[in-house]
């Protein structure tokens, strides 16, 4: 089981930026597709972004495409989410997650395919 700890959330004005970090420990970090999901109050947890093992391929929800960037540093066991041009509708608890199967990219946008989750970090964007 991999343990994940997020950091970097906070309160920011619309148009501002934040960078989330997620540090992993336990299993071989570089063997797993990593994802970011978010959950707004009263809503389901939804896909935000995902990144392949070597970071060469990235995937985004339409709502964040062009504004958010996911990256990873396997030497540091860390995945990042750079969030620019933030909007009030980006307000949510953000979770990083590791795919439940090593070397598997299938279902990268479905939370059910991720087996390890961080505790979440709150991002609040004021208008």
PDB file of C-alpha atoms in Angstrom, residues 4-9 20-22 36-39 45 92-97 117-123:
ATOM      1  CA  UNK A   4       0.035   9.744   0.000  1.00  0.00           C
ATOM      2  CA  UNK A   5       0.203  13.147   1.654  1.00  0.00           C
ATOM      3  CA  UNK A   6      -0.996  16.288  -0.118  1.00  0.00           C
ATOM      4  CA  UNK A   7       0.021  19.852   0.612  1.00  0.00           C
ATOM      5  CA  UNK A   8      -0.266  23.286  -0.942  1.00  0.00           C
ATOM      6  CA  UNK A   9      -3.948  24.071  -0.696  1.00  0.00           C
ATOM      7  CA  UNK A  20      -0.402  21.253  -4.963  1.00  0.00           C
ATOM      8  CA  UNK A  21       2.127  18.585  -4.040  1.00  0.00           C
ATOM      9  CA  UNK A  22       1.602  14.943  -3.181  1.00  0.00           C
ATOM     10  CA  UNK A  36      -5.710  14.231  -9.064  1.00  0.00           C
ATOM     11  CA  UNK A  37      -9.411  14.323  -8.267  1.00  0.00           C
ATOM     12  CA  UNK A  38     -11.567  16.924  -6.545  1.00  0.00           C
ATOM     13  CA  UNK A  39     -14.776  16.981  -4.593  1.00  0.00           C
ATOM     14  CA  UNK A  45     -15.502  13.211  -6.543  1.00  0.00           C
ATOM     15  CA  UNK A  92     -13.057  21.821  -3.701  1.00  0.00           C
ATOM     16  CA  UNK A  93     -11.057  19.359  -1.680  1.00  0.00           C
ATOM     17  CA  UNK A  94      -8.320  18.031  -3.939  1.00  0.00           C
ATOM     18  CA  UNK A  95      -7.089  14.449  -3.626  1.00  0.00           C
ATOM     19  CA  UNK A  96      -4.126  12.730  -5.187  1.00  0.00           C
ATOM     20  CA  UNK A  97      -4.367   9.038  -5.887  1.00  0.00           C
ATOM     21  CA  UNK A 117      -5.670   8.134  -1.680  1.00  0.00           C
ATOM     22  CA  UNK A 118      -4.306  11.080   0.210  1.00  0.00           C
ATOM     23  CA  UNK A 119      -6.222  12.855   2.941  1.00  0.00           C
ATOM     24  CA  UNK A 120      -7.136  15.773   0.680  1.00  0.00           C
ATOM     25  CA  UNK A 121      -6.261  19.450   0.684  1.00  0.00           C
ATOM     26  CA  UNK A 122      -8.772  22.291   0.566  1.00  0.00           C
ATOM     27  CA  UNK A 123      -8.621  24.806  -2.269  1.00  0.00           C
TER      28      UNK A 123
END
